[in-house]
Tab-separated table of N, CA and C in Angstrom:
chain	number	residue	atom	x	y	z
A	1	MET	N	96.446	133.692	70.200
A	1	MET	CA	95.781	132.432	69.653
A	1	MET	C	96.466	131.297	70.034
A	2	LEU	N	95.806	130.182	70.162
A	2	LEU	CA	96.315	128.938	70.429
A	2	LEU	C	97.099	128.283	69.142
A	3	LYS	N	98.212	127.703	69.540
A	3	LYS	CA	99.034	127.113	68.464
A	3	LYS	C	99.111	125.610	68.701
A	4	PRO	N	98.520	124.747	67.874
A	4	PRO	CA	98.476	123.299	68.143
A	4	PRO	C	99.772	122.716	67.829
A	5	LEU	N	100.114	121.630	68.556
A	5	LEU	CA	101.351	120.824	68.444
A	5	LEU	C	101.123	119.661	67.639
A	6	GLY	N	102.330	119.321	66.894
A	6	GLY	CA	102.200	118.108	66.051
A	6	GLY	C	101.223	118.017	65.067
A	7	ASP	N	100.327	116.937	64.936
A	7	ASP	CA	99.356	116.768	63.955
A	7	ASP	C	97.871	117.218	64.442
A	8	ARG	N	97.946	118.108	65.360
A	8	ARG	CA	96.702	118.480	66.033
A	8	ARG	C	96.189	119.656	65.137
A	9	VAL	N	94.773	119.789	65.243
A	9	VAL	CA	94.091	120.839	64.508
A	9	VAL	C	93.090	121.514	65.443
A	10	ILE	N	92.960	122.883	65.334
A	10	ILE	CA	91.972	123.511	66.181
A	10	ILE	C	90.835	124.051	65.319
A	11	LEU	N	89.558	123.694	65.793
A	11	LEU	CA	88.407	124.016	64.996
A	11	LEU	C	87.574	124.988	65.873
A	12	ASP	N	86.896	125.968	65.188
A	12	ASP	CA	85.930	126.670	65.968
A	12	ASP	C	84.789	125.772	66.239
A	13	GLN	N	84.200	126.072	67.362
A	13	GLN	CA	83.047	125.202	67.869
A	13	GLN	C	81.738	125.916	67.504
A	14	PRO	N	81.050	125.456	66.442
A	14	PRO	CA	79.752	126.014	66.171
A	14	PRO	C	78.733	125.796	67.188
A	15	GLN	N	78.084	126.861	67.577
A	15	GLN	CA	76.934	126.860	68.637
A	15	GLN	C	75.692	126.958	67.810
A	16	GLU	N	75.071	125.802	67.305
A	16	GLU	CA	73.854	125.806	66.478
A	16	GLU	C	72.670	125.498	67.658
A	17	GLU	N	71.752	126.510	67.302
A	17	GLU	CA	70.456	126.249	67.926
A	17	GLU	C	69.410	125.839	67.074
A	18	GLU	N	68.931	124.575	67.384
A	18	GLU	CA	67.992	123.824	66.422
A	18	GLU	C	66.597	124.238	66.903
A	19	THR	N	65.727	124.602	65.957
A	19	THR	CA	64.341	124.951	66.198
A	19	THR	C	63.609	123.937	65.391
A	20	THR	N	62.500	123.323	65.987
A	20	THR	CA	61.600	122.441	65.176
A	20	THR	C	60.719	123.141	64.327
A	21	VAL	N	59.989	122.424	63.393
A	21	VAL	CA	58.990	122.994	62.646
A	21	VAL	C	57.829	123.770	63.326
A	22	GLY	N	57.614	123.180	64.610
A	22	GLY	CA	56.572	124.127	65.423
A	22	GLY	C	57.085	125.225	66.173
A	23	GLY	N	58.421	125.617	65.948
A	23	GLY	CA	58.953	126.730	66.625
A	23	GLY	C	59.615	126.417	68.032
A	24	ILE	N	59.634	125.106	68.335
A	24	ILE	CA	60.142	124.792	69.689
A	24	ILE	C	61.678	124.764	69.576
A	25	VAL	N	62.344	125.319	70.515
A	25	VAL	CA	63.813	125.414	70.501
A	25	VAL	C	64.245	124.206	71.280
A	26	LEU	N	64.891	123.232	70.843
A	26	LEU	CA	65.351	122.021	71.583
A	26	LEU	C	66.522	122.321	72.519
A	27	ALA	N	66.520	121.616	73.672
A	27	ALA	CA	67.644	121.745	74.703
A	27	ALA	C	68.976	121.269	74.041
A	28	SER	N	70.050	121.820	74.537
A	28	SER	CA	71.321	121.455	74.004
A	28	SER	C	71.600	119.933	74.115
A	29	ASN	N	71.127	119.348	75.140
A	29	ASN	CA	71.361	117.825	75.299
A	29	ASN	C	70.599	116.973	74.408
A	30	ALA	N	69.596	117.505	73.822
A	30	ALA	CA	68.742	116.780	72.978
A	30	ALA	C	69.118	116.888	71.558
A	31	GLN	N	70.122	117.769	71.258
A	31	GLN	CA	70.549	118.037	69.847
A	31	GLN	C	71.746	117.070	69.512
A	32	GLU	N	71.786	116.779	68.198
A	32	GLU	CA	73.010	116.232	67.665
A	32	GLU	C	74.228	117.069	67.820
A	33	LYS	N	75.337	116.555	68.140
A	33	LYS	CA	76.467	117.345	68.258
A	33	LYS	C	76.976	117.685	66.804
A	34	PRO	N	77.286	118.900	66.500
A	34	PRO	CA	77.731	119.261	65.144
A	34	PRO	C	78.903	118.567	64.766
A	35	SER	N	79.044	118.192	63.489
A	35	SER	CA	80.277	117.460	62.910
A	35	SER	C	80.956	118.111	61.847
A	36	THR	N	80.649	119.488	61.663
A	36	THR	CA	81.376	120.247	60.694
A	36	THR	C	81.776	121.583	61.456
A	37	ALA	N	82.924	122.039	61.055
A	37	ALA	CA	83.441	123.298	61.544
A	37	ALA	C	84.671	123.787	60.793
A	38	ASN	N	85.096	125.075	61.087
A	38	ASN	CA	86.135	125.717	60.275
A	38	ASN	C	87.429	125.526	61.035
A	39	VAL	N	88.479	125.239	60.299
A	39	VAL	CA	89.800	125.147	60.869
A	39	VAL	C	90.409	126.512	61.224
A	40	VAL	N	90.797	126.752	62.489
A	40	VAL	CA	91.325	128.094	62.884
A	40	VAL	C	92.789	127.996	63.002
A	41	ALA	N	93.406	126.825	63.302
A	41	ALA	CA	94.846	126.726	63.558
A	41	ALA	C	95.230	125.279	63.178
A	42	VAL	N	96.455	125.132	62.611
A	42	VAL	CA	97.008	123.802	62.270
A	42	VAL	C	98.384	123.721	62.875
A	43	GLY	N	98.666	122.443	63.322
A	43	GLY	CA	100.114	122.250	63.782
A	43	GLY	C	101.031	121.968	62.765
A	44	ASP	N	102.311	121.802	63.086
A	44	ASP	CA	103.385	121.690	61.992
A	44	ASP	C	103.385	120.328	61.284
A	45	GLY	N	102.552	119.322	61.845
A	45	GLY	CA	102.596	118.078	61.082
A	45	GLY	C	103.018	116.891	61.992
A	46	ARG	N	102.782	115.715	61.533
A	46	ARG	CA	103.169	114.472	62.244
A	46	ARG	C	104.604	114.085	61.889
A	47	VAL	N	105.308	113.610	62.996
A	47	VAL	CA	106.679	113.059	62.699
A	47	VAL	C	106.665	111.533	62.752
A	48	LEU	N	107.221	111.027	61.663
A	48	LEU	CA	107.239	109.571	61.459
A	48	LEU	C	108.362	108.889	62.307
A	49	ASP	N	108.249	107.634	62.403
A	49	ASP	CA	109.277	106.889	63.292
A	49	ASP	C	110.753	107.137	62.785
A	50	ASN	N	110.864	107.377	61.448
A	50	ASN	CA	112.166	107.532	60.803
A	50	ASN	C	112.561	109.029	60.968
A	51	GLY	N	111.903	109.912	61.537
A	51	GLY	CA	112.173	111.306	61.721
A	51	GLY	C	111.622	112.347	60.812
A	52	ASP	N	111.189	111.650	59.610
A	52	ASP	CA	110.491	112.679	58.529
A	52	ASP	C	109.204	113.311	59.179
A	53	LYS	N	108.947	114.473	58.598
A	53	LYS	CA	107.737	115.078	58.954
A	53	LYS	C	106.803	115.219	57.925
A	54	VAL	N	105.483	114.769	58.230
A	54	VAL	CA	104.499	114.733	57.232
A	54	VAL	C	103.621	116.016	57.318
A	55	ALA	N	103.579	116.989	56.404
A	55	ALA	CA	102.857	118.085	56.310
A	55	ALA	C	101.290	117.913	56.563
A	56	PRO	N	100.615	118.719	57.287
A	56	PRO	CA	99.125	118.563	57.401
A	56	PRO	C	98.443	118.726	56.086
A	57	THR	N	97.408	118.087	55.882
A	57	THR	CA	96.627	118.233	54.624
A	57	THR	C	95.534	119.285	54.679
A	58	VAL	N	95.255	119.788	55.811
A	58	VAL	CA	94.197	120.864	55.827
A	58	VAL	C	95.019	122.201	56.166
A	59	LYS	N	94.333	123.305	55.962
A	59	LYS	CA	94.894	124.680	56.131
A	59	LYS	C	93.866	125.443	56.847
A	60	VAL	N	94.220	126.536	57.384
A	60	VAL	CA	93.360	127.525	58.025
A	60	VAL	C	92.240	128.040	57.084
A	61	GLY	N	91.076	127.989	57.588
A	61	GLY	CA	89.951	128.493	56.725
A	61	GLY	C	89.213	127.323	56.044
A	62	ASP	N	89.809	126.116	56.066
A	62	ASP	CA	88.968	124.910	55.438
A	62	ASP	C	87.740	124.659	56.363
A	63	LYS	N	86.777	124.237	55.743
A	63	LYS	CA	85.598	123.690	56.428
A	63	LYS	C	85.740	122.133	56.314
A	64	VAL	N	85.677	121.560	57.543
A	64	VAL	CA	85.885	120.118	57.648
A	64	VAL	C	84.775	119.330	58.302
A	65	LEU	N	84.702	118.016	57.981
A	65	LEU	CA	83.769	117.127	58.540
A	65	LEU	C	84.650	116.290	59.466
A	66	PHE	N	84.104	116.059	60.836
A	66	PHE	CA	84.991	115.215	61.728
A	66	PHE	C	84.122	114.238	62.485
A	67	ASP	N	84.891	113.234	62.926
A	67	ASP	CA	84.133	112.248	63.858
A	67	ASP	C	83.367	112.921	64.859
A	68	LYS	N	82.165	112.428	65.208
A	68	LYS	CA	81.214	113.094	66.099
A	68	LYS	C	81.765	113.173	67.581
A	69	TYR	N	82.513	112.159	68.008
A	69	TYR	CA	82.919	112.290	69.453
A	69	TYR	C	84.480	112.473	69.585
A	70	ALA	N	85.053	113.035	68.451
A	70	ALA	CA	86.501	113.222	68.492
A	70	ALA	C	86.917	114.551	69.119
A	71	GLY	N	88.127	114.671	69.701
A	71	GLY	CA	88.598	115.806	70.208
A	71	GLY	C	88.398	116.257	71.467
A	72	THR	N	88.959	117.369	71.944
A	72	THR	CA	88.675	117.874	73.320
A	72	THR	C	88.223	119.337	73.151
A	73	GLU	N	87.198	119.701	73.881
A	73	GLU	CA	86.677	121.099	73.934
A	73	GLU	C	87.520	121.982	74.723
A	74	VAL	N	87.918	123.119	74.337
A	74	VAL	CA	88.816	123.970	75.128
A	74	VAL	C	88.204	125.351	75.036
A	75	LYS	N	88.217	126.070	76.196
A	75	LYS	CA	87.619	127.455	76.236
A	75	LYS	C	88.891	128.238	76.316
A	76	TYR	N	88.965	129.330	75.531
A	76	TYR	CA	90.083	130.200	75.550
A	76	TYR	C	89.543	131.556	75.209
A	77	GLN	N	89.692	132.691	75.954
A	77	GLN	CA	89.416	133.927	75.747
A	77	GLN	C	87.897	134.062	75.372
A	78	ASP	N	86.992	133.476	76.134
A	78	ASP	CA	85.405	133.520	75.921
A	78	ASP	C	85.044	132.830	74.600
A	79	SER	N	85.875	132.073	74.086
A	79	SER	CA	85.439	131.283	72.829
A	79	SER	C	85.709	129.726	73.214
A	80	THR	N	84.975	128.947	72.642
A	80	THR	CA	85.142	127.490	72.707
A	80	THR	C	85.677	126.967	71.312
A	81	TYR	N	86.728	126.118	71.427
A	81	TYR	CA	87.418	125.459	70.365
A	81	TYR	C	87.288	124.007	70.644
A	82	LEU	N	87.566	123.213	69.389
A	82	LEU	CA	87.717	121.787	69.524
A	82	LEU	C	89.104	121.501	68.972
A	83	VAL	N	89.917	120.791	69.937
A	83	VAL	CA	91.279	120.442	69.501
A	83	VAL	C	91.171	118.943	69.227
A	84	LEU	N	91.703	118.480	67.907
A	84	LEU	CA	91.764	117.061	67.559
A	84	LEU	C	92.908	116.735	66.854
A	85	HIS	N	93.120	115.501	66.664
A	85	HIS	CA	94.181	115.048	65.705
A	85	HIS	C	93.697	115.030	64.322
A	86	GLU	N	94.556	115.217	63.375
A	86	GLU	CA	94.065	115.276	61.912
A	86	GLU	C	93.642	113.974	61.424
A	87	LYS	N	93.960	112.953	62.095
A	87	LYS	CA	93.376	111.616	61.655
A	87	LYS	C	91.834	111.544	62.006
A	88	ASP	N	91.430	112.420	62.898
A	88	ASP	CA	89.986	112.414	63.282
A	88	ASP	C	89.068	113.149	62.243
A	89	LEU	N	89.806	113.915	61.322
A	89	LEU	CA	88.996	114.600	60.343
A	89	LEU	C	88.696	113.641	59.247
A	90	VAL	N	87.324	113.741	58.717
A	90	VAL	CA	86.867	112.765	57.775
A	90	VAL	C	87.041	113.406	56.387
A	91	ALA	N	86.826	114.621	56.132
A	91	ALA	CA	86.814	115.140	54.841
A	91	ALA	C	86.847	116.718	54.934
A	92	VAL	N	87.319	117.349	53.696
A	92	VAL	CA	87.225	118.792	53.650
A	92	VAL	C	86.090	119.160	52.751
A	93	ILE	N	85.309	119.977	53.142
A	93	ILE	CA	83.948	120.391	52.383
A	93	ILE	C	84.358	121.590	51.536
A	94	ASP	N	84.082	121.482	50.227
A	94	ASP	CA	84.333	122.583	49.308
A	94	ASP	C	83.183	123.610	49.397
């Protein structure tokens, strides 16, 4: 499994297929990019200028809301993940 560095978080990349009321499947480029995903790995945390380490506020298994265009898509072992900084997370969904 991938291990993120610093304050980075790895999210699973949901592959949602959107179907309209009429049963038409929309092309992937016509769909909104999903902005929720599950956390699959968390880095050790951010290091402040004075050397102190700030622990991450999310944990593996959390469902999170993130900025639409944040992060970098990474393919690893036939799966697609989204790697982003913790600051790009907007909220944890209960």
